Short mmCIF file of C-alpha atoms in Angstrom, two decimals:
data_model
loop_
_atom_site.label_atom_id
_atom_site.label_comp_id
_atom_site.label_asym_id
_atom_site.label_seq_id
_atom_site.Cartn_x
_atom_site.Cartn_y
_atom_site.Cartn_z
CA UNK A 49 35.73 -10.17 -32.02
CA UNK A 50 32.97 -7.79 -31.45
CA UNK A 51 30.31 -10.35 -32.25
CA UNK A 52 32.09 -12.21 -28.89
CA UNK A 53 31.98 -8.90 -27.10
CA UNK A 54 28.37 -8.18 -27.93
CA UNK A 55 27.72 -11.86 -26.52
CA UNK A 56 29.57 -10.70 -23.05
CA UNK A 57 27.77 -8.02 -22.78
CA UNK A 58 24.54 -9.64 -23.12
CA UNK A 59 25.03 -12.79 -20.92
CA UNK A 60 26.49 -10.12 -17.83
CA UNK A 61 23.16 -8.45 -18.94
CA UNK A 62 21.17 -10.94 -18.32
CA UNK A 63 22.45 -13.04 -15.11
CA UNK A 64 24.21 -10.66 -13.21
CA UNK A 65 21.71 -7.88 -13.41
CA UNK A 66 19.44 -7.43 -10.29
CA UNK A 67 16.49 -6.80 -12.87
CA UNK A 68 17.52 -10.02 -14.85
CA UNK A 69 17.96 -12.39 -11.58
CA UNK A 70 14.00 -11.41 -10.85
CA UNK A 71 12.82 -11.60 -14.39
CA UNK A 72 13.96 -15.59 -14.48
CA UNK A 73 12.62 -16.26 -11.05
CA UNK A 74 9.51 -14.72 -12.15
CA UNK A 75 9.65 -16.17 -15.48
CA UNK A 76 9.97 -19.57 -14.50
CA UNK A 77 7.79 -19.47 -11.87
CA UNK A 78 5.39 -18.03 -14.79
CA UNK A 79 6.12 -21.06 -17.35
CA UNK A 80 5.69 -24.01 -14.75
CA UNK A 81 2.02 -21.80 -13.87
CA UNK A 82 1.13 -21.43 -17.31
CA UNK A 83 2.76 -25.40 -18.46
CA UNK A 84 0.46 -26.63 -15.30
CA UNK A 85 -3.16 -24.61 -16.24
CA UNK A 86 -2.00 -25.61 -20.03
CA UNK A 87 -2.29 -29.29 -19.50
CA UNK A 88 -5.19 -28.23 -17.39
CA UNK A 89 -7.22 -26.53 -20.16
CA UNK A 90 -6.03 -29.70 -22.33
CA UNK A 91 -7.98 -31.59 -20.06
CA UNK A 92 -11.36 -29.21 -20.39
CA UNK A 93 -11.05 -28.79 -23.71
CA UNK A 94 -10.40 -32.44 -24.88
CA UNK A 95 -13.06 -34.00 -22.64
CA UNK A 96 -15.73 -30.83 -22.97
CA UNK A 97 -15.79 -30.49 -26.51
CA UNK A 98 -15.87 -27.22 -28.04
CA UNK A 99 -19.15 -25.95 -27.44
CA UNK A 100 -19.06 -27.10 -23.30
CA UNK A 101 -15.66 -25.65 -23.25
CA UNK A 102 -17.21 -22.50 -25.09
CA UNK A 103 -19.71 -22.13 -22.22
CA UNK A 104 -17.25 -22.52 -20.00
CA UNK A 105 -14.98 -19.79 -21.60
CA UNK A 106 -17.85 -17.10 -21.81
CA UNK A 107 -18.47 -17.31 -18.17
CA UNK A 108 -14.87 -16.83 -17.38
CA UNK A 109 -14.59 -13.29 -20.06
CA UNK A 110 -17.81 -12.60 -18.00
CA UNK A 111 -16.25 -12.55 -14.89
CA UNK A 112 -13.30 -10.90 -15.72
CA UNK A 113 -15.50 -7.51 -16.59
CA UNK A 114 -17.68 -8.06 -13.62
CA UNK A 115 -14.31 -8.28 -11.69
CA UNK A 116 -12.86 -4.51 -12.21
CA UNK A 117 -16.36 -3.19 -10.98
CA UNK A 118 -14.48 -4.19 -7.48
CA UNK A 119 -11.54 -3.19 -8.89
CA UNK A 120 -12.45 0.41 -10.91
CA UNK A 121 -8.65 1.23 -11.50
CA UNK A 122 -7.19 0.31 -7.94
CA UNK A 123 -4.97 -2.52 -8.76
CA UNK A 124 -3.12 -0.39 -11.07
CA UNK A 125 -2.36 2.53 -8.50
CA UNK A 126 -0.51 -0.25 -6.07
CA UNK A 127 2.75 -0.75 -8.41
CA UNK A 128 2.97 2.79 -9.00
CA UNK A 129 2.62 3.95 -5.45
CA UNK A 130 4.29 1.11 -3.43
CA UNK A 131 7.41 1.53 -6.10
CA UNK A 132 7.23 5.52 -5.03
CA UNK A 133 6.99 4.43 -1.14
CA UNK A 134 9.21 1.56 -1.38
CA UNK A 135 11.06 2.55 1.60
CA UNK A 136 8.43 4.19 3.66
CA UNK A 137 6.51 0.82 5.10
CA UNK A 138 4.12 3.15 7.35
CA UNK A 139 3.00 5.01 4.24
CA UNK A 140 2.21 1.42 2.30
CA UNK A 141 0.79 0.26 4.82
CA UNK A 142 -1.74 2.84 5.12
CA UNK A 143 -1.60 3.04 1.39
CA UNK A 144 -2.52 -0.44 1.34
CA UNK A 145 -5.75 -0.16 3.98
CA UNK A 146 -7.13 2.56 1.81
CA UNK A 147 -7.26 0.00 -0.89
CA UNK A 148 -8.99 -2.82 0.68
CA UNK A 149 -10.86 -0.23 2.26
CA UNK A 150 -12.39 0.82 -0.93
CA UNK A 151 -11.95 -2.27 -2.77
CA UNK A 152 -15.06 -3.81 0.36
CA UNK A 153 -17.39 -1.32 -0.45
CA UNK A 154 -17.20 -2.11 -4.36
CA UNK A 155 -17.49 -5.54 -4.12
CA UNK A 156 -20.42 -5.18 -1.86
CA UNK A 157 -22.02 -3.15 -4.37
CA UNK A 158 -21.01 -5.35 -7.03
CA UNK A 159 -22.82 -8.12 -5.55
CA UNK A 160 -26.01 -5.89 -5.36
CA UNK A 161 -26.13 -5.18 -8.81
CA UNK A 162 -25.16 -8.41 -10.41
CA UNK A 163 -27.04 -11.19 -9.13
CA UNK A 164 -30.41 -9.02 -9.93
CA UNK A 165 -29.46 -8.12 -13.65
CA UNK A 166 -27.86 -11.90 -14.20
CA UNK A 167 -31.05 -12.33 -16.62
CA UNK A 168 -30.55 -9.05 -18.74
CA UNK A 169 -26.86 -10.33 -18.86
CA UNK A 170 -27.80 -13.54 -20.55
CA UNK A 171 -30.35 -11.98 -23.08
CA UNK A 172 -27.48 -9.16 -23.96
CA UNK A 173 -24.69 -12.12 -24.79
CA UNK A 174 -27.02 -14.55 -25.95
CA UNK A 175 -25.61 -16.98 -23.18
CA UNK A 176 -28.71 -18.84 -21.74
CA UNK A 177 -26.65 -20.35 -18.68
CA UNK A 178 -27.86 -18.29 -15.46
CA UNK A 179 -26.11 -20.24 -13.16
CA UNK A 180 -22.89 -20.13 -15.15
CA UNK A 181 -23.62 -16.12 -14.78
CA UNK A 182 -23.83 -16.66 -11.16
CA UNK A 183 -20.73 -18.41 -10.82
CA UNK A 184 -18.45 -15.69 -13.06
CA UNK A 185 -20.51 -13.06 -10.35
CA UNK A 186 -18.63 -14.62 -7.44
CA UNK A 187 -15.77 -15.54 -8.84
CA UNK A 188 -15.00 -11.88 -9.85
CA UNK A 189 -14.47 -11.24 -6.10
CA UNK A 190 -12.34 -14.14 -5.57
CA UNK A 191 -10.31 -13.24 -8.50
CA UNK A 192 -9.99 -9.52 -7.12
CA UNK A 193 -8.27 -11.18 -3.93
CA UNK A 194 -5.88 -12.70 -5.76
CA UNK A 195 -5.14 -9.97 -8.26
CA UNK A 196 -4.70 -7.63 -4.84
CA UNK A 197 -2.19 -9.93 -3.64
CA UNK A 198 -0.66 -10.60 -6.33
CA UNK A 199 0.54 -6.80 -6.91
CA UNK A 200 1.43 -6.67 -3.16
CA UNK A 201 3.45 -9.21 -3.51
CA UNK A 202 5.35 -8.02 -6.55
CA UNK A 203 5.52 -4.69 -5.86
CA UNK A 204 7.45 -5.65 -2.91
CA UNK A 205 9.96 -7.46 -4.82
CA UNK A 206 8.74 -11.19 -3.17
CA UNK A 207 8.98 -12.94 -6.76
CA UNK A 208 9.66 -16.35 -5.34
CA UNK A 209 6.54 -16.21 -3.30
CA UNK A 210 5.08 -14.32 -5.97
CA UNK A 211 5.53 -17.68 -8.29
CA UNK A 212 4.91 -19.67 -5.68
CA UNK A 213 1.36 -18.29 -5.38
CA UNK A 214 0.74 -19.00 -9.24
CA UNK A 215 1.69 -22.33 -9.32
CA UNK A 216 -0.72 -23.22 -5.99
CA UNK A 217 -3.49 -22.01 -7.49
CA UNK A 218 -2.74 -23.40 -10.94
CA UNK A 219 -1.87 -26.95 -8.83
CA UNK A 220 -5.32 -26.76 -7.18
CA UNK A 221 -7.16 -26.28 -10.52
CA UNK A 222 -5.44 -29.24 -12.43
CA UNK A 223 -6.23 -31.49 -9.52
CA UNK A 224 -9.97 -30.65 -9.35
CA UNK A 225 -10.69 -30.69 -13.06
CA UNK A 226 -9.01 -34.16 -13.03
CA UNK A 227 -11.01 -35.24 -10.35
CA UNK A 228 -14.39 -34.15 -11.36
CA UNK A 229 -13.58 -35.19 -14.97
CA UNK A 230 -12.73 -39.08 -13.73
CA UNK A 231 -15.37 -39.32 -10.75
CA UNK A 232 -18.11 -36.25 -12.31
CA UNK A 233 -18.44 -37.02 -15.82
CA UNK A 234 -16.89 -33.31 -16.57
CA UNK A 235 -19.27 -32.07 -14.53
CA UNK A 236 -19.46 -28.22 -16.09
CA UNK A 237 -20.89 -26.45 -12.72
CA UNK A 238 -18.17 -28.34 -10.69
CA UNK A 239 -15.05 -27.55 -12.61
CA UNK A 240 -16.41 -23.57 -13.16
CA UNK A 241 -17.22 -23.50 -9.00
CA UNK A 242 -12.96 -25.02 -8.58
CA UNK A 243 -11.65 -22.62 -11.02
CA UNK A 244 -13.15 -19.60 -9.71
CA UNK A 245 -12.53 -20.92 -5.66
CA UNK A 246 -8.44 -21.64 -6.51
CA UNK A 247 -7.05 -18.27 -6.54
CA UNK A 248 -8.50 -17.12 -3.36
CA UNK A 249 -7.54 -20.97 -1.54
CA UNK A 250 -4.25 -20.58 -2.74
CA UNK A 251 -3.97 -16.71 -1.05
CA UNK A 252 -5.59 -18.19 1.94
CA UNK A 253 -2.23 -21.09 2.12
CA UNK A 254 0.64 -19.05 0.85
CA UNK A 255 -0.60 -16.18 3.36
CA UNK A 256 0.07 -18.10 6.33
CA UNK A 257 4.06 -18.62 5.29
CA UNK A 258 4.74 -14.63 4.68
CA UNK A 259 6.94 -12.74 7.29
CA UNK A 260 5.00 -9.34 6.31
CA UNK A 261 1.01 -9.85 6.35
CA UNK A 262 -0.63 -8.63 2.58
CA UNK A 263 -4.12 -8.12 4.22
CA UNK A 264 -4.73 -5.41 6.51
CA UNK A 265 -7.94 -3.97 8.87
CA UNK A 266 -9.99 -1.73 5.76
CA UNK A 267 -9.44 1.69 6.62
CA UNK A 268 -9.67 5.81 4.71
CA UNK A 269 -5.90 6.76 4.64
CA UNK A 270 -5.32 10.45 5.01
CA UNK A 271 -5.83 13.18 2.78
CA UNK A 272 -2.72 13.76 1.37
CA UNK A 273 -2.41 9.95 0.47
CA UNK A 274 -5.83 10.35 -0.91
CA UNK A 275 -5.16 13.49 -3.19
CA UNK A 276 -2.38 11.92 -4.54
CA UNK A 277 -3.98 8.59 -5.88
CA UNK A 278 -7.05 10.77 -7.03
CA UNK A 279 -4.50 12.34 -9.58
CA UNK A 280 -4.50 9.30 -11.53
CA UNK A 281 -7.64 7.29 -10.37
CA UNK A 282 -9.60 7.93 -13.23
CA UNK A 283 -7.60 6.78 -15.67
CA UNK A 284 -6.40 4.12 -14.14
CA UNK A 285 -9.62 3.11 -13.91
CA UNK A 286 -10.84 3.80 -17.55
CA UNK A 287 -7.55 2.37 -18.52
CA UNK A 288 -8.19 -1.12 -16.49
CA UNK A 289 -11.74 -1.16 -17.57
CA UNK A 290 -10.25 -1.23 -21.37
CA UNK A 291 -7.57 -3.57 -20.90
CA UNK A 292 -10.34 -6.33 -19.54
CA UNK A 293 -12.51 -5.46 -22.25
CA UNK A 294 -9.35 -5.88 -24.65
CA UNK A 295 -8.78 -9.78 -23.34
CA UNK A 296 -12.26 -10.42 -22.99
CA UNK A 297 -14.40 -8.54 -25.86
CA UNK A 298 -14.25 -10.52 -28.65
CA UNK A 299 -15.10 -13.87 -26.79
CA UNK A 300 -18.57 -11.79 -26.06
CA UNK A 301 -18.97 -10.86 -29.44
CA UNK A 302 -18.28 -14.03 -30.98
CA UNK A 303 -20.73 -15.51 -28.50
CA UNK A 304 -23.52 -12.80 -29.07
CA UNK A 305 -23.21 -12.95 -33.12
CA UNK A 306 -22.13 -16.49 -33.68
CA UNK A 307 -22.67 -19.89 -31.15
CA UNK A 308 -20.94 -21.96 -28.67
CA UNK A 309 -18.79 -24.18 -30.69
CA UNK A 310 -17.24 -20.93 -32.25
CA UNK A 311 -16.53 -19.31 -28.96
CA UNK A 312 -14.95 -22.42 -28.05
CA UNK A 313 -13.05 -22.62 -31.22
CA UNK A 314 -11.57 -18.75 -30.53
CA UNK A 315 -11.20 -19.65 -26.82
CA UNK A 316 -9.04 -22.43 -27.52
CA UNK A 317 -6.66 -20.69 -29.65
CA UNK A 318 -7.12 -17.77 -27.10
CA UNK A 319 -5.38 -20.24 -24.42
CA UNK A 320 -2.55 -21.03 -26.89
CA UNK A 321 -2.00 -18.03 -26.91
CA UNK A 322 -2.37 -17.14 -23.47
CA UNK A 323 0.21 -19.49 -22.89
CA UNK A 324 2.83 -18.19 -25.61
CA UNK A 325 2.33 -14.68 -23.50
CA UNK A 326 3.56 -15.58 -20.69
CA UNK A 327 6.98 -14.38 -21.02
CA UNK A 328 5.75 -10.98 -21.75
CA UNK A 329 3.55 -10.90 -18.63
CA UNK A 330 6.27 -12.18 -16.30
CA UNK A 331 8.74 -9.79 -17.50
CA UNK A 332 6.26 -6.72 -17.66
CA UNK A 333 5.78 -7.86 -13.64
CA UNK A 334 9.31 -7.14 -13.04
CA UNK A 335 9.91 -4.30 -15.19
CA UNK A 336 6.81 -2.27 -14.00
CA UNK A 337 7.88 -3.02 -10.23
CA UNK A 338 11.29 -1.58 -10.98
CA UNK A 339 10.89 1.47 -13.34
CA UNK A 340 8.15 2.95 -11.13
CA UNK A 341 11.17 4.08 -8.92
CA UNK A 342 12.60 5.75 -12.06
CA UNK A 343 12.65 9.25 -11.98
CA UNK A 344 15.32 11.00 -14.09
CA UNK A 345 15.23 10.71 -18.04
CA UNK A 346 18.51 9.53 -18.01
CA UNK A 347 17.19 6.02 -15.82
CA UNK A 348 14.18 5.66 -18.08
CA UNK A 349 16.78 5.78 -21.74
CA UNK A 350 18.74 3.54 -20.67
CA UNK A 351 16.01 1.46 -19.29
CA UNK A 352 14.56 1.57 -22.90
CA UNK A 353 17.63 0.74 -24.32
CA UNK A 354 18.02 -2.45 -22.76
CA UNK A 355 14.65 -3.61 -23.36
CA UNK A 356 14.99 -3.13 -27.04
CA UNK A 357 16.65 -6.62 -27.11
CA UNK A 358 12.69 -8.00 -26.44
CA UNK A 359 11.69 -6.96 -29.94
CA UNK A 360 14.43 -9.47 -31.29
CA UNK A 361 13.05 -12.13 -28.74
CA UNK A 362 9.34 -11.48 -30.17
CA UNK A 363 10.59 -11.71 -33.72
CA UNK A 364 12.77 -15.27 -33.24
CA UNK A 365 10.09 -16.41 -31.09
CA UNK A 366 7.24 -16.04 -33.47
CA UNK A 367 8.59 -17.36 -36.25
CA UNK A 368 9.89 -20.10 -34.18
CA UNK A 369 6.12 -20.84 -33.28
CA UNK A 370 4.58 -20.75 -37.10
CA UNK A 371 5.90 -24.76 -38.47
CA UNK A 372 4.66 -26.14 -35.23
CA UNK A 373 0.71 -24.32 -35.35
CA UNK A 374 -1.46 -27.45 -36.44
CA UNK A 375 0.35 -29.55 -34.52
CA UNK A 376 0.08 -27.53 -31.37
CA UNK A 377 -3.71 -27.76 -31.96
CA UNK A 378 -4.00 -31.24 -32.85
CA UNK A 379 -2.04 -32.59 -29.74
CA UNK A 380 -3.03 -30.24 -27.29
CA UNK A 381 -6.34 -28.64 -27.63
CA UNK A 382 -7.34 -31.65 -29.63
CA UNK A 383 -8.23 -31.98 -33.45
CA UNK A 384 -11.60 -30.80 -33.27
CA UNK A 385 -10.40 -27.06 -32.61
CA UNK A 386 -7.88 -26.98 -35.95
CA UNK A 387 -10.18 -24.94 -37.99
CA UNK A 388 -9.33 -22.64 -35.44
CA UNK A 389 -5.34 -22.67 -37.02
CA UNK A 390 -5.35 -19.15 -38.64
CA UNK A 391 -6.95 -17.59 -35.92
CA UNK A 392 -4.46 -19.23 -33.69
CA UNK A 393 -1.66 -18.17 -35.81
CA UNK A 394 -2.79 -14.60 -35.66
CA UNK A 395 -3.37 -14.65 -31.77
CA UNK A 396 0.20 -16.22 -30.92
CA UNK A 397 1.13 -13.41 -33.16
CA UNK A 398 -0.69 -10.52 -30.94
CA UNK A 399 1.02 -12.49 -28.19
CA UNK A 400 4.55 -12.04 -29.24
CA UNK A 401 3.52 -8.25 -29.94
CA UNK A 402 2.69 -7.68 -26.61
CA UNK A 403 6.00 -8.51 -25.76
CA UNK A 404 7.32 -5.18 -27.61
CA UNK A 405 4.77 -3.53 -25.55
CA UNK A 406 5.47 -4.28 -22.33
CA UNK A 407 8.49 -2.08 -21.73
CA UNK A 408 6.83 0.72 -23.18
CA UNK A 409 3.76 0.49 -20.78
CA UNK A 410 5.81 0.15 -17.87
CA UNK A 411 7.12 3.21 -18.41
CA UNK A 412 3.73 5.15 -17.99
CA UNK A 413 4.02 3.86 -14.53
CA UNK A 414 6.39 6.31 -13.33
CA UNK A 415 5.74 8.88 -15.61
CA UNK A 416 3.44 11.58 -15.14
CA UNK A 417 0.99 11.33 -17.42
CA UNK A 418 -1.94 9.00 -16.41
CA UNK A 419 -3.84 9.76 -19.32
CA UNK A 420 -1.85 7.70 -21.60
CA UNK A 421 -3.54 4.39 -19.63
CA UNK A 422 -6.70 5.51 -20.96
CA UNK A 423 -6.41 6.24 -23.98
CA UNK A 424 -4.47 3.35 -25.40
CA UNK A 425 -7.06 1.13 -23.68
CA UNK A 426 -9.87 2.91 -25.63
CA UNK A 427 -7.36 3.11 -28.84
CA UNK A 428 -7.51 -0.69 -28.36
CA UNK A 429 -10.96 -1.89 -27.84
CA UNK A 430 -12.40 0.52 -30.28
CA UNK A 431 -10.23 -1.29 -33.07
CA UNK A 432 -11.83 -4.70 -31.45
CA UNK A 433 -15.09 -3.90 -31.26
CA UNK A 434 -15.74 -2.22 -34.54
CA UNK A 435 -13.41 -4.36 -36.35
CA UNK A 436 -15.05 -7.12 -34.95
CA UNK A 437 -18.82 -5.87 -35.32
CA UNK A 438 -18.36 -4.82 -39.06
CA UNK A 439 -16.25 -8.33 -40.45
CA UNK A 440 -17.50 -11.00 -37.93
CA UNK A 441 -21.00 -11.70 -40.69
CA UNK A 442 -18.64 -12.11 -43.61
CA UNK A 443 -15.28 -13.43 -41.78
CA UNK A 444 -16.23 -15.26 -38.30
CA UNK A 445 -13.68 -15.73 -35.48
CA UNK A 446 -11.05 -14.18 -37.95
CA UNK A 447 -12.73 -10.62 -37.50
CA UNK A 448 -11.72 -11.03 -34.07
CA UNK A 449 -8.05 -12.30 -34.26
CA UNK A 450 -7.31 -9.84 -36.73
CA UNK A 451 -8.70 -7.22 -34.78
CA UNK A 452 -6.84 -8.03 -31.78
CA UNK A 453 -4.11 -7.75 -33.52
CA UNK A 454 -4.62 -4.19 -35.22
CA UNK A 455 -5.13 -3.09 -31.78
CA UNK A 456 -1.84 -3.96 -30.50
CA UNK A 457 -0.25 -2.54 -33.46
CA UNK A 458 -2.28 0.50 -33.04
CA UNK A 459 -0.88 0.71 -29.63
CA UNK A 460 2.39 -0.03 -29.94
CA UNK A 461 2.57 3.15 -32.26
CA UNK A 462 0.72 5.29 -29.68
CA UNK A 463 3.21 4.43 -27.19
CA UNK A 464 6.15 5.08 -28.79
CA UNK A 465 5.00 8.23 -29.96
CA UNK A 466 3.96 9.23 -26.38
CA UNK A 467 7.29 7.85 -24.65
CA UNK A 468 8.91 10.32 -27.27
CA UNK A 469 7.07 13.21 -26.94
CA UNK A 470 6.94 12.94 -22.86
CA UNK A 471 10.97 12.34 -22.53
CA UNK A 472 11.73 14.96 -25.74
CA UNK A 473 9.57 17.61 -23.18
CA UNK A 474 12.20 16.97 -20.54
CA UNK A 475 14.76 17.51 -21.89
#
């Protein structure tokens, strides 16, 4: 009888919840993104081979650091203060100026330092592909003006548009790489230039059907607004500048210290594992829109509470995964990336960890204590990078799957301990 109960309880949970309703839209709008750029990446990596698809991958971790120099922490203050201004639309919308305000002066400068150090970038990596350099450069601002609208959109609760967006731009990649692989020869310059151009095309089209315009004239909000994002700039910032360096890092390394069939070895087990994160990142959109409009302890416990059930969901889902690794590989990726398996299995692994993460970082968006953003990003790629840097001679890509991996742990622990000490001091 209470086994039945419990089973009520979790099915009026899960459908008739507000939170629950958004977290499948989003969710499925996330899987049919993720199943469409999956068969897309089958198609790079089966018909570039590991090391093009390796070159390829490199200038895409490239451009994702070059990216949050237009960024520097931004993107993180517009859940956190469109959630606390929900209802005031004059003060978003000023809020929202500021931002693109500031976010066109970075990228300008961006732009001036980039393209003159491309060379020093290639010598640092060991990546001798200037115009692949070039390429990540531009499509970092691209990328930004997706990201921005992307945040807009969820933070004003427009999931279905919100998927929408994701599945355009993931629509417009497929259909490019297919076209340049059949009429180009895999052409490596032409699929990099579609992949990077996608995002901001598929902005440009799903702007024109929105009721409530994302983009705005740049302009400096007041002080007030101003003084209050300034309280947790920084670490935003730091914090964002550590999470890219946490998704991205080890494809560097392995490219610096090892070669191009390696990287695309790692990057390949990287996107099957990408892939197997999706659920975390759709529900983390959701739960970060709506618990930065918690305010009491009481809200944020029972919040917790519920999303306990997604350490059961990581647990069944990774062990799920494990009988069906090689196979994956072989019929996806393609056979030439299965010496790749372990680190796959590892990855997939981190994947389904981030999962039990996600509800704990969401919290830290309503909470006051901005701190905690930087410090588990630095927690996190210091594990990478010196895990990585003293095992990747004797061990290869496994230094870096294993690091990733002792990273999440490590900040899984650091949360929990911070959630605990923040809500015990409210008491």
């Amino acid at each position: 009888m209470n086994i039945v109960q419990n089973l009520l309880k979790i099915k009026e949970l899960v459908f008739k919840s507000e939170a629950s309703q958004q977290s499948l839209v989003i969710t499925a709008g996330s899987f049919i993104t993720s199943g469409i750029m999956a068969v897309a990446m089958i198609l790079l990596s089966r018909f570039l081979g590991p090391e093009k698809f390796g070159v390829f991958s490199v200038s895409i971790s490239l451009m994702f650091v070059i990216s949050k120099f237009a960024d520097l922490g931004l993107n993180q203050l517009i859940p956190r203060f469109m959630g606390q201004w929900f209802f005031q639309k004059k003060k978003n919308e000023e809020f929202l100026k500021y931002i693109l305000w500031l976010k066109t002066i970075f990228s300008i400068v961006l732009l001036l330092i980039f393209f003159p150090a491309s060379g020093f970038l290639s010598q640092l990596i060991n990546y001798p592909h200037l115009e692949m350099i070039y390429w990540a450069i531009i499509g970092s601002i691209f990328i930004e003006i997706y990201s921005y609208s992307y945040l807009v959109l969820s933070s004003r609760h427009q999931f279905l548009q919100l998927s929408l967006l994701g599945i355009l731009q993931a629509l417009i990649k497929l259909i490019s790489f297919g076209v340049i692989i059949w009429f180009f020869s895999s052409n490596l310059l032409s699929i990099t230039a579609f992949y990077y151009l996608a995002p901001a095309v598929a902005v440009l089209i799903i702007s024109f059907f929105l009721k409530e315009k994302i983009f705005y004239k740049p302009k400096i909000a007041s002080y007030k607004i101003r003084a209050e994002m300034n309280k947790f700039w920084f670490h935003s910032g730091v914090g964002v500048a550590m999470m890219t360096l946490i998704g991205n890092l080890d494809i560097l390394l392995i490219q610096r210290f090892l070669n191009s069939f390696e990287t695309g070895v790692y990057a390949g087990a990287a996107r099957i594992a990408a892939f197997m994160a999706t659920l975390s990142g759709s529900i983390g959109i959701v739960l970060i829109s709506r618990v930065s409009r918690y305010k009491n302890r009481a809200d944020i416990i029972k919040y917790l509470k519920k999303s306990s059930i997604l350490v059961l969901a990581a647990v069944v889902g990774f062990v799920l995964y494990l009988p069906f690794s090689s196979l994956l590989i072989k019929y996806t990726i393609g056979p030439e990336y299965l010496s790749g398996n372990l680190a796959t299995i590892f990855l997939v692994g981190n994947s389904f960890l981030g999962l039990i993460l996600v509800p704990l970082t969401a919290v830290f968006y309503t909470l006051n204590k901005p701190s905690y953003f930087s410090i588990n990003g630095f927690i996190q790629v210091a594990c990478i990078l010196i895990g990585t840097l003293l095992f990747i001679g004797q061990y290869g890509i496994m230094a870096a799957a294993i690091s990733r991996i002792a990273a999440t742990i490590l900040s899984i622990g650091y949360s929990l301990l911070s959630v605990y000490l923040v809500l015990k001091k409210d008491k």
